Tab-separated table of C-alpha atoms in Angstrom:
chain	number	residue	atom	x	y	z
A	1	MET	CA	20.497	-33.946	16.618
A	2	LYS	CA	17.253	-33.868	14.351
A	3	PRO	CA	14.981	-34.834	17.441
A	4	SER	CA	16.532	-32.227	20.054
A	5	TYR	CA	16.138	-29.892	17.183
A	6	SER	CA	12.663	-30.437	16.251
A	7	MET	CA	11.631	-30.685	19.827
A	8	ALA	CA	13.111	-27.338	20.324
A	9	MET	CA	11.085	-25.933	17.515
A	10	GLY	CA	8.112	-27.444	18.899
A	11	ARG	CA	8.885	-25.838	22.072
A	12	LEU	CA	9.443	-22.514	20.148
A	13	ARG	CA	6.304	-22.856	18.160
A	14	ARG	CA	4.213	-23.495	21.231
A	15	CYS	CA	5.726	-20.464	22.890
A	16	LEU	CA	5.233	-18.334	19.609
A	17	ALA	CA	1.628	-18.873	19.035
A	18	PRO	CA	0.472	-17.497	22.429
A	19	THR	CA	2.967	-14.711	22.193
A	20	VAL	CA	1.745	-13.482	18.617
A	21	LEU	CA	-1.921	-13.486	20.407
A	22	HIS	CA	-0.527	-11.927	23.311
A	23	MET	CA	1.239	-8.956	21.351
A	24	LEU	CA	-2.328	-8.593	19.590
A	25	VAL	CA	-4.149	-8.247	22.561
A	26	ALA	CA	-1.574	-5.527	23.760
A	27	ILE	CA	-1.677	-3.794	20.982
A	28	LEU	CA	-5.216	-3.442	21.128
A	29	VAL	CA	-5.375	-2.654	24.795
A	30	GLY	CA	-2.608	0.264	24.087
A	31	ALA	CA	-5.181	1.367	21.041
A	32	CYS	CA	-8.183	1.833	23.248
A	33	SER	CA	-6.111	3.103	26.821
A	34	ALA	CA	-4.358	5.227	24.189
A	35	THR	CA	-7.704	6.980	23.339
A	36	SER	CA	-8.695	8.147	27.545
A	37	PRO	CA	-7.142	11.130	28.871
A	38	ALA	CA	-3.786	10.886	30.175
A	39	LYS	CA	-2.001	12.608	32.638
A	40	PRO	CA	-1.377	16.337	32.409
A	41	GLU	CA	1.801	16.935	30.181
A	42	MET	CA	3.286	19.538	27.915
A	43	THR	CA	1.272	21.161	25.270
A	44	LEU	CA	2.102	19.816	21.698
A	45	TYR	CA	2.977	23.408	21.115
A	46	GLU	CA	5.597	23.519	23.768
A	47	GLN	CA	7.028	20.041	22.603
A	48	LEU	CA	6.771	21.765	19.208
A	49	GLY	CA	9.351	24.396	21.086
A	50	GLY	CA	6.896	26.798	21.419
A	51	GLU	CA	6.981	30.125	19.926
A	52	ALA	CA	10.191	29.687	18.228
A	53	GLY	CA	9.746	26.052	17.622
A	54	VAL	CA	6.272	26.494	15.588
A	55	GLU	CA	7.716	29.748	13.869
A	56	GLN	CA	10.616	28.006	12.264
A	57	LEU	CA	8.895	24.528	11.616
A	58	THR	CA	5.897	26.637	9.662
A	59	THR	CA	9.076	28.573	7.748
A	60	ASP	CA	10.261	24.930	6.882
A	61	PHE	CA	6.976	23.861	6.157
A	62	ILE	CA	6.354	26.604	3.297
A	63	ARG	CA	9.727	26.340	1.847
A	64	GLU	CA	8.825	22.870	1.627
A	65	ILE	CA	5.940	23.331	-0.109
A	66	ALA	CA	7.273	25.957	-2.326
A	67	ALA	CA	10.153	23.183	-3.428
A	68	ASP	CA	7.394	20.462	-4.514
A	69	GLU	CA	6.660	20.259	-8.329
A	70	ARG	CA	3.249	18.850	-7.382
A	71	ILE	CA	2.030	21.857	-5.211
A	72	LYS	CA	3.967	24.843	-5.916
A	73	GLY	CA	2.092	26.225	-8.555
A	74	ARG	CA	-0.949	26.243	-6.199
A	75	TYR	CA	0.711	28.959	-4.306
A	76	ARG	CA	1.976	31.276	-7.006
A	77	GLN	CA	-0.639	34.041	-6.186
A	78	THR	CA	-0.259	33.513	-2.407
A	79	ASP	CA	1.003	36.458	0.135
A	80	ILE	CA	3.473	34.557	1.415
A	81	GLY	CA	4.031	36.557	4.512
A	82	ARG	CA	0.114	36.544	5.511
A	83	PHE	CA	0.140	32.816	4.440
A	84	HIS	CA	3.045	32.305	7.060
A	85	ARG	CA	1.390	34.572	9.928
A	86	MET	CA	-1.854	32.605	9.369
A	87	MET	CA	-0.269	28.872	9.266
A	88	THR	CA	1.795	29.814	12.057
A	89	GLU	CA	-1.473	31.293	14.255
A	90	GLN	CA	-3.551	28.119	13.120
A	91	MET	CA	-0.712	25.514	14.449
A	92	CYS	CA	-0.511	27.706	17.673
A	93	MET	CA	-4.226	27.431	18.275
A	94	GLU	CA	-4.456	23.758	16.976
A	95	THR	CA	-1.112	22.441	19.400
A	96	GLY	CA	-2.732	24.474	22.485
A	97	GLY	CA	-0.574	27.285	22.335
A	98	GLY	CA	-3.177	29.705	22.971
A	99	CYS	CA	-3.506	32.015	20.015
A	100	THR	CA	-6.716	33.023	18.016
A	101	TYR	CA	-6.305	32.201	14.331
A	102	SER	CA	-7.828	35.204	12.729
A	103	GLY	CA	-8.072	33.377	9.239
A	104	ASP	CA	-10.909	31.638	7.577
A	105	ASP	CA	-11.958	28.293	7.886
A	106	MET	CA	-10.006	25.306	5.990
A	107	LEU	CA	-13.320	24.654	3.836
A	108	GLN	CA	-13.581	28.869	3.218
A	109	THR	CA	-9.938	28.871	2.011
A	110	HIS	CA	-10.055	25.817	-0.159
A	111	ALA	CA	-13.453	26.367	-1.737
A	112	GLY	CA	-13.785	26.146	-5.529
A	113	MET	CA	-10.167	25.143	-5.748
A	114	LYS	CA	-10.284	21.527	-6.176
A	115	ILE	CA	-7.483	20.365	-4.263
A	116	THR	CA	-6.506	16.662	-5.062
A	117	ARG	CA	-5.877	13.836	-3.013
A	118	VAL	CA	-2.172	13.951	-4.644
A	119	GLU	CA	-1.886	17.228	-3.831
A	120	PHE	CA	-3.286	17.088	-0.166
A	121	ASN	CA	-0.850	14.533	0.672
A	122	GLY	CA	2.034	16.392	-1.251
A	123	ILE	CA	1.321	19.005	1.717
A	124	VAL	CA	1.482	16.258	4.533
A	125	GLU	CA	4.880	15.217	2.837
A	126	ALA	CA	6.245	18.675	3.090
A	127	LEU	CA	5.116	18.884	6.568
A	128	MET	CA	6.940	15.444	7.451
A	129	ARG	CA	10.040	17.086	5.685
A	130	ALA	CA	9.899	20.029	7.549
A	131	MET	CA	9.497	18.290	10.909
A	132	ASP	CA	12.408	15.907	10.327
A	133	ARG	CA	14.397	19.042	9.393
A	134	ASN	CA	13.608	20.530	12.669
A	135	ARG	CA	14.552	17.103	14.159
A	136	ILE	CA	10.788	16.802	15.949
A	137	PRO	CA	10.334	13.210	17.397
A	138	GLN	CA	8.555	10.699	15.947
A	139	GLY	CA	5.787	10.799	18.744
A	140	VAL	CA	5.262	14.556	18.673
A	141	GLN	CA	5.147	14.629	14.617
A	142	ASN	CA	2.561	11.920	15.202
A	143	GLN	CA	0.503	13.683	17.332
A	144	LEU	CA	0.746	16.902	14.658
A	145	LEU	CA	-0.286	15.020	12.005
A	146	ALA	CA	-3.359	13.671	13.483
A	147	LEU	CA	-4.407	16.857	14.380
A	148	TYR	CA	-4.023	17.942	10.557
A	149	ALA	CA	-5.330	14.905	8.863
A	150	PRO	CA	-9.181	15.500	9.604
A	151	MET	CA	-8.328	18.511	7.617
A	152	HIS	CA	-8.951	16.125	4.653
A	153	ALA	CA	-12.599	16.408	4.655
A	154	ASP	CA	-12.620	20.356	4.342
A	155	ILE	CA	-9.958	20.870	1.887
A	156	VAL	CA	-10.107	17.850	-1.030
A	157	ASN	CA	-12.256	18.539	-3.733
A	158	ARG	CA	-13.772	21.321	-2.352
B	1	MET	CA	-3.946	-21.867	-19.998
B	2	SER	CA	-0.545	-22.026	-18.098
B	3	SER	CA	1.470	-20.392	-21.055
B	4	ILE	CA	-1.193	-17.743	-21.091
B	5	ILE	CA	-0.549	-17.109	-17.296
B	6	ARG	CA	3.046	-17.117	-17.623
B	7	ALA	CA	2.868	-14.682	-20.449
B	8	SER	CA	0.503	-12.374	-18.891
B	9	MET	CA	2.499	-12.494	-15.767
B	10	LEU	CA	5.672	-11.468	-17.783
B	11	CYS	CA	3.655	-8.691	-19.132
B	12	LEU	CA	2.855	-7.679	-15.837
B	13	MET	CA	6.040	-7.890	-14.549
B	14	LEU	CA	7.728	-5.884	-17.314
B	15	SER	CA	5.025	-2.919	-17.219
B	16	ALA	CA	5.584	-2.877	-13.304
B	17	VAL	CA	9.205	-2.795	-13.682
B	18	ALA	CA	9.176	-0.143	-16.809
B	19	GLY	CA	6.602	2.029	-14.830
B	20	THR	CA	9.013	1.968	-12.126
B	21	LEU	CA	11.978	3.130	-14.135
B	22	GLN	CA	9.773	5.914	-15.386
B	23	ALA	CA	7.936	8.166	-12.694
B	24	ALA	CA	8.332	8.977	-9.288
B	25	PRO	CA	5.710	6.667	-7.469
B	26	GLY	CA	2.456	7.588	-6.499
B	27	GLY	CA	0.864	9.944	-4.341
B	28	ARG	CA	0.033	7.984	-1.388
B	29	LEU	CA	1.798	8.476	1.566
B	30	ILE	CA	4.861	6.185	2.423
B	31	ALA	CA	3.864	2.387	3.639
B	32	THR	CA	-0.059	2.771	2.866
B	33	GLY	CA	0.768	0.168	-0.238
B	34	GLY	CA	1.591	-2.420	2.654
B	35	ALA	CA	3.547	-5.402	1.746
B	36	MET	CA	2.690	-8.077	-0.730
B	37	THR	CA	1.512	-11.637	0.536
B	38	VAL	CA	2.826	-14.683	-0.547
B	39	GLU	CA	-0.581	-14.625	-2.924
B	40	GLY	CA	-0.128	-11.765	-4.245
B	41	ALA	CA	-2.503	-9.254	-3.218
B	42	ALA	CA	-1.116	-6.168	-1.102
B	43	GLY	CA	-1.373	-7.018	2.617
B	44	GLY	CA	1.331	-8.289	5.168
B	45	GLY	CA	2.877	-11.638	4.500
B	46	ILE	CA	-0.067	-14.128	5.054
B	47	VAL	CA	-2.952	-11.819	5.022
B	48	PRO	CA	-4.458	-9.643	2.533
B	49	TRP	CA	-5.295	-6.229	3.662
B	50	ALA	CA	-7.783	-3.502	2.427
B	51	LEU	CA	-5.024	-1.483	1.021
B	52	LEU	CA	-3.825	-1.560	-2.796
B	53	ALA	CA	-0.205	-2.246	-4.060
B	54	GLY	CA	1.761	0.375	-4.718
B	55	TYR	CA	1.023	4.233	-4.443
B	56	ALA	CA	-1.486	5.153	-6.865
B	57	GLU	CA	-4.074	7.957	-5.628
B	58	ASP	CA	-7.235	8.376	-7.336
B	59	GLU	CA	-6.064	9.566	-10.700
B	60	GLN	CA	-2.743	7.255	-11.190
B	61	PHE	CA	-1.771	4.208	-11.519
B	62	GLY	CA	0.592	1.952	-9.538
B	63	GLY	CA	1.903	-1.102	-8.448
B	64	SER	CA	4.219	-3.689	-7.249
B	65	ALA	CA	6.459	-6.478	-8.011
B	66	TRP	CA	7.796	-8.995	-5.381
B	67	TYR	CA	9.937	-12.037	-4.448
B	68	THR	CA	9.183	-13.732	-1.257
B	69	GLN	CA	11.192	-16.615	0.286
B	70	VAL	CA	9.691	-18.677	3.307
B	71	GLN	CA	12.265	-21.198	5.361
B	72	PRO	CA	9.807	-23.415	7.324
B	73	LYS	CA	11.854	-26.110	8.950
B	74	ASP	CA	11.521	-28.920	6.517
B	75	PHE	CA	10.783	-27.110	3.207
B	76	THR	CA	11.356	-24.124	1.282
B	77	MET	CA	8.821	-21.872	-0.125
B	78	GLN	CA	9.386	-19.242	-3.033
B	79	ALA	CA	6.725	-16.872	-4.310
B	80	TYR	CA	6.954	-14.140	-6.874
B	81	GLY	CA	4.498	-12.005	-8.024
B	82	ALA	CA	3.296	-8.353	-9.742
B	83	ALA	CA	0.237	-6.157	-8.704
B	84	LEU	CA	-1.181	-3.398	-10.727
B	85	SER	CA	-3.570	-0.986	-9.277
B	86	LEU	CA	-5.794	1.557	-11.102
B	87	HIS	CA	-6.508	4.883	-9.360
B	88	ASN	CA	-6.458	3.428	-5.911
B	89	ARG	CA	-9.750	1.617	-6.583
B	90	VAL	CA	-8.727	-1.716	-8.338
B	91	GLU	CA	-5.716	-4.074	-7.715
B	92	LEU	CA	-5.132	-7.094	-10.540
B	93	SER	CA	-2.431	-9.397	-9.240
B	94	ILE	CA	-0.746	-12.120	-10.416
B	95	GLY	CA	1.709	-14.698	-7.968
B	96	LYS	CA	3.449	-17.751	-8.294
B	97	GLN	CA	4.129	-20.116	-5.641
B	98	ARG	CA	6.728	-22.862	-5.353
B	99	PHE	CA	6.856	-25.149	-2.356
B	100	ASP	CA	9.507	-27.871	-2.355
B	101	ILE	CA	8.607	-31.138	-0.403
B	102	ASP	CA	11.515	-33.093	-0.641
B	103	GLU	CA	11.362	-33.826	2.712
B	104	VAL	CA	7.896	-35.736	2.047
B	105	ILE	CA	8.735	-37.130	-1.294
B	106	PRO	CA	12.310	-36.617	-2.690
B	107	GLY	CA	12.568	-34.024	-5.931
B	108	GLU	CA	8.732	-33.242	-5.771
B	109	GLN	CA	7.780	-29.883	-5.447
B	110	LEU	CA	4.427	-28.154	-5.331
B	111	GLU	CA	3.217	-25.192	-7.222
B	112	GLN	CA	0.227	-22.981	-8.032
B	113	THR	CA	-0.575	-20.030	-10.027
B	114	ILE	CA	-2.751	-17.192	-8.455
B	115	LEU	CA	-4.653	-14.554	-9.962
B	116	GLY	CA	-6.011	-12.268	-7.999
B	117	ALA	CA	-8.614	-8.838	-8.097
B	118	LYS	CA	-9.441	-6.495	-5.235
B	119	LEU	CA	-11.871	-3.411	-5.454
B	120	ARG	CA	-11.944	-0.980	-2.835
B	121	LEU	CA	-15.785	-0.398	-1.536
B	122	ASN	CA	-15.130	2.623	0.359
B	123	GLY	CA	-13.255	4.406	2.712
B	124	ASP	CA	-9.377	5.752	3.119
B	125	LEU	CA	-6.943	3.792	5.458
B	126	ILE	CA	-6.162	7.327	7.311
B	127	TYR	CA	-8.563	10.316	6.089
B	128	THR	CA	-12.015	8.553	7.082
B	129	ARG	CA	-13.061	7.440	10.610
B	130	LEU	CA	-14.411	4.495	9.226
B	131	PRO	CA	-11.662	1.774	7.861
B	132	GLN	CA	-10.652	1.214	4.254
B	133	MET	CA	-12.848	-1.917	3.093
B	134	THR	CA	-11.820	-3.817	0.207
B	135	LEU	CA	-13.949	-6.911	-1.793
B	136	GLY	CA	-11.284	-9.632	-2.775
B	137	LEU	CA	-10.951	-12.601	-5.186
B	138	GLN	CA	-8.088	-15.044	-5.645
B	139	TYR	CA	-8.459	-17.532	-8.438
B	140	LYS	CA	-6.050	-20.361	-7.663
B	141	LYS	CA	-4.925	-23.085	-9.933
B	142	ASN	CA	-2.755	-25.552	-8.350
B	143	ASP	CA	-0.301	-26.962	-11.243
B	144	THR	CA	0.982	-29.921	-9.680
B	145	PHE	CA	-2.226	-31.538	-8.897
B	146	ALA	CA	-1.246	-35.552	-9.083
B	147	ILE	CA	0.361	-35.041	-5.213
B	148	PRO	CA	-2.755	-32.958	-3.714
B	149	GLU	CA	-5.114	-35.541	-5.562
B	150	SER	CA	-3.443	-38.634	-4.347
B	151	VAL	CA	-3.956	-37.549	-0.477
B	152	GLY	CA	-7.684	-36.314	-1.116
B	153	ALA	CA	-8.009	-33.002	-2.534
B	154	ARG	CA	-10.728	-32.812	-4.620
B	155	ASP	CA	-10.172	-29.972	-6.890
B	156	ASP	CA	-7.056	-28.365	-8.727
B	157	LYS	CA	-8.870	-25.054	-8.798
B	158	GLY	CA	-10.606	-22.821	-6.310
B	159	LEU	CA	-11.632	-19.446	-5.595
B	160	ASP	CA	-10.807	-17.190	-2.430
B	161	ILE	CA	-13.598	-14.454	-1.568
B	162	TYR	CA	-12.514	-12.347	0.979
B	163	LEU	CA	-13.794	-8.678	2.836
B	164	ALA	CA	-10.964	-6.697	4.360
B	165	ALA	CA	-11.035	-3.953	6.685
B	166	SER	CA	-7.771	-1.633	7.453
B	167	LYS	CA	-7.309	1.456	9.277
B	168	LEU	CA	-4.530	3.441	10.175
B	169	TRP	CA	-3.948	5.818	13.455
B	170	LEU	CA	-1.621	8.305	12.929
B	171	ASP	CA	-1.420	8.788	17.057
B	172	GLY	CA	-1.922	5.748	18.343
B	173	PRO	CA	-0.377	3.969	21.707
B	174	PHE	CA	2.830	5.466	22.623
B	175	HIS	CA	2.048	8.069	20.081
B	176	ARG	CA	3.081	5.605	17.570
B	177	SER	CA	1.145	5.068	14.497
B	178	LEU	CA	-1.180	1.923	15.018
B	179	PHE	CA	-2.376	0.006	11.813
B	180	LEU	CA	-5.009	-3.138	12.054
B	181	ASN	CA	-6.348	-4.960	9.753
B	182	ALA	CA	-9.223	-7.763	9.783
B	183	THR	CA	-10.062	-10.146	6.780
B	184	VAL	CA	-12.517	-12.740	6.282
B	185	ARG	CA	-12.427	-15.247	3.754
B	186	ALA	CA	-14.383	-17.827	2.164
B	187	THR	CA	-12.334	-20.897	0.935
B	188	ARG	CA	-11.856	-24.247	0.271
B	189	ALA	CA	-8.113	-24.140	-0.225
B	190	ASN	CA	-5.953	-27.052	1.612
B	191	GLN	CA	-2.404	-25.118	2.949
B	192	GLY	CA	-3.660	-21.878	0.704
B	193	GLY	CA	-4.350	-24.196	-2.503
B	194	LEU	CA	-0.894	-25.830	-2.705
B	195	LEU	CA	-2.403	-28.914	-1.572
B	196	GLY	CA	-5.662	-28.571	-3.765
B	197	PHE	CA	-8.918	-27.443	-3.129
B	198	GLY	CA	-11.874	-29.108	-0.974
B	199	GLY	CA	-10.767	-32.711	0.607
B	200	ASP	CA	-12.093	-35.708	2.070
B	201	ARG	CA	-12.951	-34.438	5.483
B	202	ARG	CA	-14.887	-31.481	3.830
B	203	ASN	CA	-15.702	-30.406	0.496
B	204	ARG	CA	-17.533	-27.021	1.259
B	205	LEU	CA	-16.488	-23.502	1.334
B	206	SER	CA	-15.537	-22.179	5.137
B	207	LEU	CA	-15.319	-18.764	6.372
B	208	GLN	CA	-12.038	-18.146	8.106
B	209	ALA	CA	-10.492	-14.983	9.936
B	210	GLU	CA	-7.435	-13.435	9.361
B	211	ALA	CA	-5.924	-10.463	11.228
B	212	SER	CA	-2.977	-8.247	11.398
B	213	ALA	CA	-1.601	-5.456	13.941
B	214	GLY	CA	1.172	-3.312	13.241
B	215	LEU	CA	2.820	-0.444	15.103
B	216	PHE	CA	5.036	2.081	13.437
B	217	ILE	CA	8.070	2.523	15.587
B	218	THR	CA	9.159	5.340	12.798
B	219	ARG	CA	7.451	6.145	9.298
B	220	GLN	CA	9.948	3.689	7.946
B	221	TRP	CA	10.020	0.869	10.578
B	222	VAL	CA	6.834	-1.177	11.626
B	223	LEU	CA	6.658	-3.888	13.974
B	224	GLY	CA	3.762	-6.083	13.446
B	225	VAL	CA	1.893	-9.540	14.059
B	226	GLU	CA	-0.427	-11.553	11.842
B	227	TYR	CA	-2.927	-14.671	12.402
B	228	ARG	CA	-4.462	-16.495	9.663
B	229	GLN	CA	-7.075	-19.212	10.366
B	230	LYS	CA	-7.173	-22.224	7.822
B	231	PRO	CA	-9.720	-24.844	7.076
B	232	ASP	CA	-8.349	-28.654	7.627
B	233	ASN	CA	-10.056	-30.367	4.724
B	234	LEU	CA	-7.977	-33.458	4.517
B	235	GLY	CA	-8.156	-36.327	6.461
B	236	PHE	CA	-4.400	-37.564	5.569
B	237	ALA	CA	-2.532	-34.895	7.454
B	238	ARG	CA	-3.693	-31.962	10.082
B	239	GLU	CA	-3.514	-28.110	8.886
B	240	ASP	CA	-3.101	-25.254	11.376
B	241	ASP	CA	-3.496	-22.039	11.409
B	242	TRP	CA	-0.557	-19.554	10.303
B	243	TYR	CA	1.228	-16.988	12.845
B	244	ASP	CA	4.057	-14.695	12.111
B	245	VAL	CA	5.701	-11.746	13.501
B	246	PHE	CA	7.074	-9.497	11.138
B	247	LEU	CA	9.540	-6.249	10.901
B	248	GLY	CA	8.792	-3.950	7.618
B	249	TRP	CA	11.349	-1.395	6.260
B	250	PHE	CA	10.174	1.096	3.851
B	251	PRO	CA	13.373	3.098	3.152
B	252	SER	CA	11.351	4.904	0.296
B	253	LYS	CA	8.059	4.456	-1.621
B	254	ARG	CA	10.359	2.650	-4.090
B	255	VAL	CA	11.376	-0.560	-1.935
B	256	SER	CA	10.206	-2.355	0.865
B	257	LEU	CA	11.707	-5.134	2.822
B	258	VAL	CA	9.821	-7.378	5.137
B	259	ALA	CA	11.368	-9.887	7.443
B	260	ALA	CA	9.526	-12.017	9.643
B	261	TRP	CA	9.177	-15.220	11.681
B	262	SER	CA	6.322	-17.347	10.339
B	263	ASP	CA	4.858	-20.439	12.123
B	264	LEU	CA	2.764	-22.356	9.706
B	265	GLY	CA	1.871	-25.566	11.792
B	266	SER	CA	2.065	-28.787	10.637
B	267	ILE	CA	2.337	-29.224	6.800
B	268	THR	CA	1.593	-32.981	5.358
B	269	GLY	CA	2.514	-34.489	8.506
B	270	LEU	CA	5.665	-32.513	9.439
B	271	ASP	CA	4.865	-30.635	12.419
B	272	ASP	CA	6.345	-27.630	13.718
B	273	GLN	CA	6.877	-25.724	10.660
B	274	THR	CA	8.487	-22.623	11.942
B	275	GLY	CA	10.798	-20.495	9.932
B	276	VAL	CA	12.298	-17.098	8.612
B	277	TYR	CA	10.295	-15.026	5.785
B	278	LEU	CA	11.757	-12.827	3.724
B	279	SER	CA	10.285	-10.554	1.074
B	280	LEU	CA	11.574	-7.607	-1.309
B	281	GLN	CA	9.046	-5.721	-2.814
B	282	VAL	CA	9.579	-2.674	-5.183
B	283	SER	CA	6.789	-0.339	-6.123
B	284	GLN	CA	5.400	2.572	-8.187
């Protein structure tokens, strides 16, 4: 019993080591090819459900922010109607929906606010919850998060 | 010495548990604390990553308490410990390993205690273009040195020094988040230190390369692989590099579970030590 078990494990082991290396290589190659332009597909705006989808997402995003103890205090003085319009415009522009964002840029908007890293992550988590609530698929969520994450540099500790 | 280590370990564990019960976990995003390695540093299962344990942001404290069991063909390894992280800058950890070698010497086991420290040098896993870089130390003390000494190990303690770089791409291949980590370690440890430090074949520090890659299927589930190069200092038996394929589950920031298939190669002359790896961590 024992020898055949150990032979089987030996085969498995000789099989596993190259498999692990292949997986590493496959992931690395995948990472590289993912950055090259893909064939034309739906814009992210369309994948988010177009005008109605983005409108609903930003509404839920603001709801989630307002419900989060860590960040809601920041928006006490905010004109929520304008905030919603600006956020929707910005998301439409960023995701290829063809809108023009008429608000101030992120650096100007957050200048002097000293937004902390905890608060920024709180906002990211609010966006994640809003996307979950709208049943947006993980791949679409990741594309939107990747568009917004670089804003960290313009928003945090300014 | 060992009673001090045990007392401080207990303290760390208790404070980690106490902290866990008090407040909501820290402000970093889910899974950005990684899992806990069998050596007590935040990382994968066998490779320490540039991430710090738990979810502490720059103004917070965090940490993880963990338990891991590895079941290679002829052995059983149990490991547990706790790590405290301060302001997402420093991680202090303690870990204990118990490796049952009943198949080789009936009734015997190898044990070691590992004190770890990490300093995040620069960068952020997600928000900076350059990877997060961390310098780490692991002071390892073999608590059962008679056995390693009898097979040629030179020291019962050793210091591993490593540099780790970690990066997460939110929108990676297949629009899934991709995590990559590379670690370089200077070490004299035999089988991670369970067989002491330095040996008859080689007694100098050697540089070893380690790597991990993971793809987040969702925010809660990550599938990945790890590789850890190892020195081969002892003449009595060959030592192999380690590999694993893992599945991590982060149902919340509080709890995570890792299941892996690990390949620890040849250990004390017994080849093909493959088996299941299971790890539970509770985080703050």
